Short mmCIF file of N, CA, C and O in Angstrom, two decimals:
data_model
loop_
_atom_site.label_atom_id
_atom_site.label_comp_id
_atom_site.label_asym_id
_atom_site.label_seq_id
_atom_site.Cartn_x
_atom_site.Cartn_y
_atom_site.Cartn_z
N UNK U 1 -11.04 -28.78 -1.36
CA UNK U 1 -9.78 -28.07 -1.42
C UNK U 1 -9.71 -27.06 -0.27
O UNK U 1 -10.71 -26.43 0.07
N UNK U 2 -8.56 -26.90 0.29
CA UNK U 2 -8.31 -25.92 1.34
C UNK U 2 -7.35 -24.87 0.79
O UNK U 2 -6.33 -25.20 0.18
N UNK U 3 -7.70 -23.61 1.01
CA UNK U 3 -6.84 -22.50 0.57
C UNK U 3 -6.45 -21.70 1.81
O UNK U 3 -7.31 -21.30 2.59
N UNK U 4 -5.16 -21.49 2.00
CA UNK U 4 -4.66 -20.69 3.12
C UNK U 4 -3.98 -19.46 2.55
O UNK U 4 -3.02 -19.57 1.77
N UNK U 5 -4.47 -18.29 2.94
CA UNK U 5 -3.87 -17.02 2.52
C UNK U 5 -3.14 -16.42 3.72
O UNK U 5 -3.75 -16.24 4.78
N UNK U 6 -1.86 -16.14 3.57
CA UNK U 6 -1.09 -15.50 4.63
C UNK U 6 -1.29 -13.99 4.46
O UNK U 6 -0.74 -13.38 3.55
N UNK U 7 -2.10 -13.41 5.35
CA UNK U 7 -2.47 -12.00 5.22
C UNK U 7 -1.42 -11.07 5.80
O UNK U 7 -1.23 -9.96 5.30
N UNK U 8 -0.79 -11.47 6.86
CA UNK U 8 0.32 -10.67 7.38
C UNK U 8 1.34 -11.59 8.02
O UNK U 8 1.01 -12.62 8.60
N UNK U 9 2.58 -11.16 7.87
CA UNK U 9 3.74 -11.92 8.33
C UNK U 9 4.92 -10.98 8.27
O UNK U 9 4.81 -9.89 7.72
N UNK U 10 6.04 -11.36 8.81
CA UNK U 10 7.21 -10.48 8.87
C UNK U 10 7.81 -10.15 7.51
O UNK U 10 8.49 -9.14 7.36
N UNK U 11 7.57 -11.01 6.52
CA UNK U 11 8.15 -10.79 5.19
C UNK U 11 7.05 -10.87 4.13
O UNK U 11 5.99 -11.45 4.38
N UNK U 12 7.30 -10.30 2.98
CA UNK U 12 6.37 -10.39 1.85
C UNK U 12 7.15 -10.76 0.60
O UNK U 12 8.35 -10.52 0.50
N UNK U 13 6.44 -11.36 -0.35
CA UNK U 13 7.11 -11.73 -1.61
C UNK U 13 6.54 -10.97 -2.81
O UNK U 13 6.88 -11.26 -3.94
N UNK U 14 5.67 -10.00 -2.51
CA UNK U 14 5.10 -9.15 -3.58
C UNK U 14 5.16 -7.70 -3.11
O UNK U 14 4.83 -7.39 -1.96
N UNK U 15 5.56 -6.81 -3.99
CA UNK U 15 5.73 -5.40 -3.64
C UNK U 15 4.45 -4.74 -3.14
O UNK U 15 4.50 -3.83 -2.32
N UNK U 16 3.29 -5.19 -3.61
CA UNK U 16 2.03 -4.53 -3.24
C UNK U 16 1.51 -4.98 -1.87
O UNK U 16 0.52 -4.44 -1.38
N UNK U 17 2.16 -5.95 -1.24
CA UNK U 17 1.77 -6.40 0.09
C UNK U 17 2.62 -5.73 1.15
O UNK U 17 3.79 -5.39 0.91
N UNK U 18 2.05 -5.54 2.33
CA UNK U 18 2.77 -4.92 3.44
C UNK U 18 3.14 -5.97 4.48
O UNK U 18 2.29 -6.79 4.84
N UNK U 19 4.37 -5.94 5.01
CA UNK U 19 4.74 -6.85 6.08
C UNK U 19 4.28 -6.31 7.44
O UNK U 19 4.00 -5.12 7.59
N UNK U 20 4.18 -7.20 8.42
CA UNK U 20 3.85 -6.79 9.78
C UNK U 20 4.35 -7.89 10.72
O UNK U 20 4.24 -9.08 10.42
N UNK U 21 4.88 -7.49 11.88
CA UNK U 21 5.26 -8.49 12.88
C UNK U 21 4.02 -9.28 13.27
O UNK U 21 2.95 -8.72 13.48
N UNK U 22 4.17 -10.57 13.39
CA UNK U 22 3.04 -11.43 13.75
C UNK U 22 2.55 -12.21 12.55
O UNK U 22 3.18 -12.25 11.50
N UNK U 23 1.39 -12.82 12.71
CA UNK U 23 0.85 -13.68 11.67
C UNK U 23 -0.67 -13.55 11.63
O UNK U 23 -1.33 -13.53 12.67
N UNK U 24 -1.22 -13.48 10.44
CA UNK U 24 -2.66 -13.49 10.23
C UNK U 24 -2.94 -14.39 9.03
O UNK U 24 -2.30 -14.24 7.99
N UNK U 25 -3.88 -15.31 9.20
CA UNK U 25 -4.22 -16.25 8.13
C UNK U 25 -5.70 -16.20 7.83
O UNK U 25 -6.52 -15.98 8.72
N UNK U 26 -6.04 -16.44 6.56
CA UNK U 26 -7.43 -16.63 6.16
C UNK U 26 -7.49 -18.01 5.52
O UNK U 26 -6.79 -18.28 4.55
N UNK U 27 -8.31 -18.88 6.10
CA UNK U 27 -8.37 -20.28 5.68
C UNK U 27 -9.74 -20.56 5.09
O UNK U 27 -10.77 -20.31 5.75
N UNK U 28 -9.77 -21.04 3.86
CA UNK U 28 -11.03 -21.38 3.20
C UNK U 28 -11.10 -22.89 2.99
O UNK U 28 -10.19 -23.48 2.40
N UNK U 29 -12.16 -23.49 3.50
CA UNK U 29 -12.42 -24.92 3.29
C UNK U 29 -13.75 -25.03 2.56
O UNK U 29 -14.47 -24.03 2.42
N UNK U 30 -14.14 -26.22 2.13
CA UNK U 30 -15.45 -26.35 1.49
C UNK U 30 -16.61 -25.95 2.41
O UNK U 30 -17.66 -25.53 1.94
N UNK U 31 -16.39 -26.05 3.73
CA UNK U 31 -17.48 -25.77 4.67
C UNK U 31 -17.37 -24.46 5.42
O UNK U 31 -18.37 -23.96 5.94
N UNK U 32 -16.15 -23.91 5.55
CA UNK U 32 -15.96 -22.72 6.39
C UNK U 32 -14.94 -21.76 5.81
O UNK U 32 -14.05 -22.15 5.05
N UNK U 33 -15.08 -20.51 6.25
CA UNK U 33 -14.07 -19.48 6.00
C UNK U 33 -13.64 -19.00 7.37
O UNK U 33 -14.45 -18.54 8.17
N UNK U 34 -12.34 -19.14 7.66
CA UNK U 34 -11.81 -18.93 9.00
C UNK U 34 -10.77 -17.82 8.98
O UNK U 34 -9.80 -17.87 8.22
N UNK U 35 -10.96 -16.83 9.84
CA UNK U 35 -9.97 -15.77 10.04
C UNK U 35 -9.20 -16.12 11.29
O UNK U 35 -9.78 -16.24 12.37
N UNK U 36 -7.89 -16.36 11.15
CA UNK U 36 -7.06 -16.68 12.30
C UNK U 36 -6.13 -15.52 12.58
O UNK U 36 -5.26 -15.20 11.78
N UNK U 37 -6.37 -14.89 13.70
CA UNK U 37 -5.66 -13.68 14.13
C UNK U 37 -5.85 -12.57 13.09
O UNK U 37 -6.09 -12.83 11.92
N UNK U 38 -5.78 -11.36 13.56
CA UNK U 38 -6.06 -10.24 12.67
C UNK U 38 -4.92 -9.23 12.64
O UNK U 38 -5.00 -8.23 11.95
N UNK U 39 -3.86 -9.48 13.40
CA UNK U 39 -2.74 -8.55 13.42
C UNK U 39 -3.01 -7.37 14.33
O UNK U 39 -4.05 -7.27 14.95
N UNK U 40 -2.05 -6.47 14.38
CA UNK U 40 -2.15 -5.32 15.27
C UNK U 40 -2.52 -4.03 14.58
O UNK U 40 -2.56 -2.97 15.21
N UNK U 41 -2.79 -4.09 13.28
CA UNK U 41 -3.14 -2.88 12.52
C UNK U 41 -4.06 -3.30 11.38
O UNK U 41 -4.60 -4.40 11.39
N UNK U 42 -4.20 -2.44 10.38
CA UNK U 42 -5.05 -2.78 9.23
C UNK U 42 -4.27 -3.47 8.10
O UNK U 42 -4.78 -3.62 7.00
N UNK U 43 -3.07 -3.92 8.38
CA UNK U 43 -2.24 -4.58 7.37
C UNK U 43 -2.93 -5.81 6.79
O UNK U 43 -2.95 -6.02 5.58
N UNK U 44 -3.52 -6.65 7.65
CA UNK U 44 -4.20 -7.86 7.17
C UNK U 44 -5.36 -7.50 6.25
O UNK U 44 -5.58 -8.17 5.24
N UNK U 45 -6.08 -6.44 6.57
CA UNK U 45 -7.20 -6.01 5.72
C UNK U 45 -6.68 -5.54 4.36
O UNK U 45 -7.21 -5.93 3.32
N UNK U 46 -5.64 -4.72 4.38
CA UNK U 46 -5.05 -4.24 3.13
C UNK U 46 -4.59 -5.41 2.26
O UNK U 46 -4.91 -5.49 1.08
N UNK U 47 -3.83 -6.33 2.88
CA UNK U 47 -3.30 -7.46 2.11
C UNK U 47 -4.41 -8.37 1.62
O UNK U 47 -4.33 -8.91 0.51
N UNK U 48 -5.47 -8.54 2.41
CA UNK U 48 -6.61 -9.36 1.97
C UNK U 48 -7.24 -8.75 0.72
O UNK U 48 -7.62 -9.48 -0.21
N UNK U 49 -7.37 -7.44 0.69
CA UNK U 49 -7.94 -6.78 -0.49
C UNK U 49 -7.06 -7.00 -1.71
O UNK U 49 -7.55 -7.31 -2.80
N UNK U 50 -5.74 -6.86 -1.53
CA UNK U 50 -4.81 -7.08 -2.65
C UNK U 50 -4.89 -8.52 -3.14
O UNK U 50 -4.88 -8.79 -4.34
N UNK U 51 -5.00 -9.45 -2.20
CA UNK U 51 -5.01 -10.88 -2.53
C UNK U 51 -6.41 -11.39 -2.89
O UNK U 51 -6.57 -12.57 -3.23
N UNK U 52 -7.40 -10.52 -2.82
CA UNK U 52 -8.79 -10.88 -3.08
C UNK U 52 -9.26 -12.04 -2.19
O UNK U 52 -10.00 -12.93 -2.62
N UNK U 53 -8.85 -12.00 -0.93
CA UNK U 53 -9.30 -12.97 0.06
C UNK U 53 -10.57 -12.41 0.70
O UNK U 53 -10.53 -11.32 1.27
N UNK U 54 -11.68 -13.11 0.64
CA UNK U 54 -12.97 -12.59 1.11
C UNK U 54 -13.14 -12.66 2.63
O UNK U 54 -14.00 -13.36 3.16
N UNK U 55 -12.32 -11.90 3.37
CA UNK U 55 -12.32 -11.99 4.83
C UNK U 55 -13.65 -11.59 5.45
O UNK U 55 -13.97 -12.05 6.54
N UNK U 56 -14.44 -10.77 4.78
CA UNK U 56 -15.72 -10.35 5.34
C UNK U 56 -16.77 -11.45 5.25
O UNK U 56 -17.87 -11.31 5.78
N UNK U 57 -16.43 -12.55 4.61
CA UNK U 57 -17.31 -13.71 4.55
C UNK U 57 -16.96 -14.75 5.63
O UNK U 57 -17.56 -15.82 5.68
N UNK U 58 -15.99 -14.44 6.49
CA UNK U 58 -15.56 -15.39 7.53
C UNK U 58 -16.72 -15.75 8.44
O UNK U 58 -17.48 -14.89 8.87
N UNK U 59 -16.86 -17.04 8.71
CA UNK U 59 -17.90 -17.48 9.64
C UNK U 59 -17.30 -17.95 10.96
O UNK U 59 -18.03 -18.23 11.91
N UNK U 60 -15.97 -18.00 11.04
CA UNK U 60 -15.28 -18.35 12.26
C UNK U 60 -14.07 -17.42 12.43
O UNK U 60 -13.36 -17.16 11.46
N UNK U 61 -13.86 -16.93 13.65
CA UNK U 61 -12.68 -16.15 13.97
C UNK U 61 -11.94 -16.87 15.10
O UNK U 61 -12.54 -17.29 16.09
N UNK U 62 -10.63 -17.02 14.93
CA UNK U 62 -9.80 -17.66 15.93
C UNK U 62 -8.75 -16.65 16.39
O UNK U 62 -8.03 -16.09 15.55
N UNK U 63 -8.70 -16.40 17.69
CA UNK U 63 -7.69 -15.50 18.25
C UNK U 63 -6.75 -16.35 19.10
O UNK U 63 -7.18 -16.90 20.12
N UNK U 64 -5.51 -16.46 18.69
CA UNK U 64 -4.57 -17.32 19.42
C UNK U 64 -3.95 -16.61 20.60
O UNK U 64 -3.43 -17.26 21.50
N UNK U 65 -3.98 -15.28 20.59
CA UNK U 65 -3.43 -14.50 21.70
C UNK U 65 -3.90 -13.05 21.55
O UNK U 65 -4.40 -12.67 20.50
N UNK U 66 -3.76 -12.28 22.61
CA UNK U 66 -4.21 -10.88 22.53
C UNK U 66 -3.08 -9.98 22.02
O UNK U 66 -1.92 -10.33 22.04
N UNK U 67 -3.48 -8.83 21.51
CA UNK U 67 -2.52 -7.83 21.03
C UNK U 67 -2.74 -6.57 21.81
O UNK U 67 -3.80 -6.15 22.09
#
């Protein structure tokens, strides 16, 4: 099973999450935990904590562009 958590994006669908311009994803597969982009602030970290996404267990980081 693959689980994709949208950590930051321009819109949110839950009051306890914060929006941010850009995109940050946390992708969990049976073999890897992948952090794709981290955003421009601590919004992705905050939202990961709310969503209980274990971003500190990531074994791969992908940066698609600089901030």
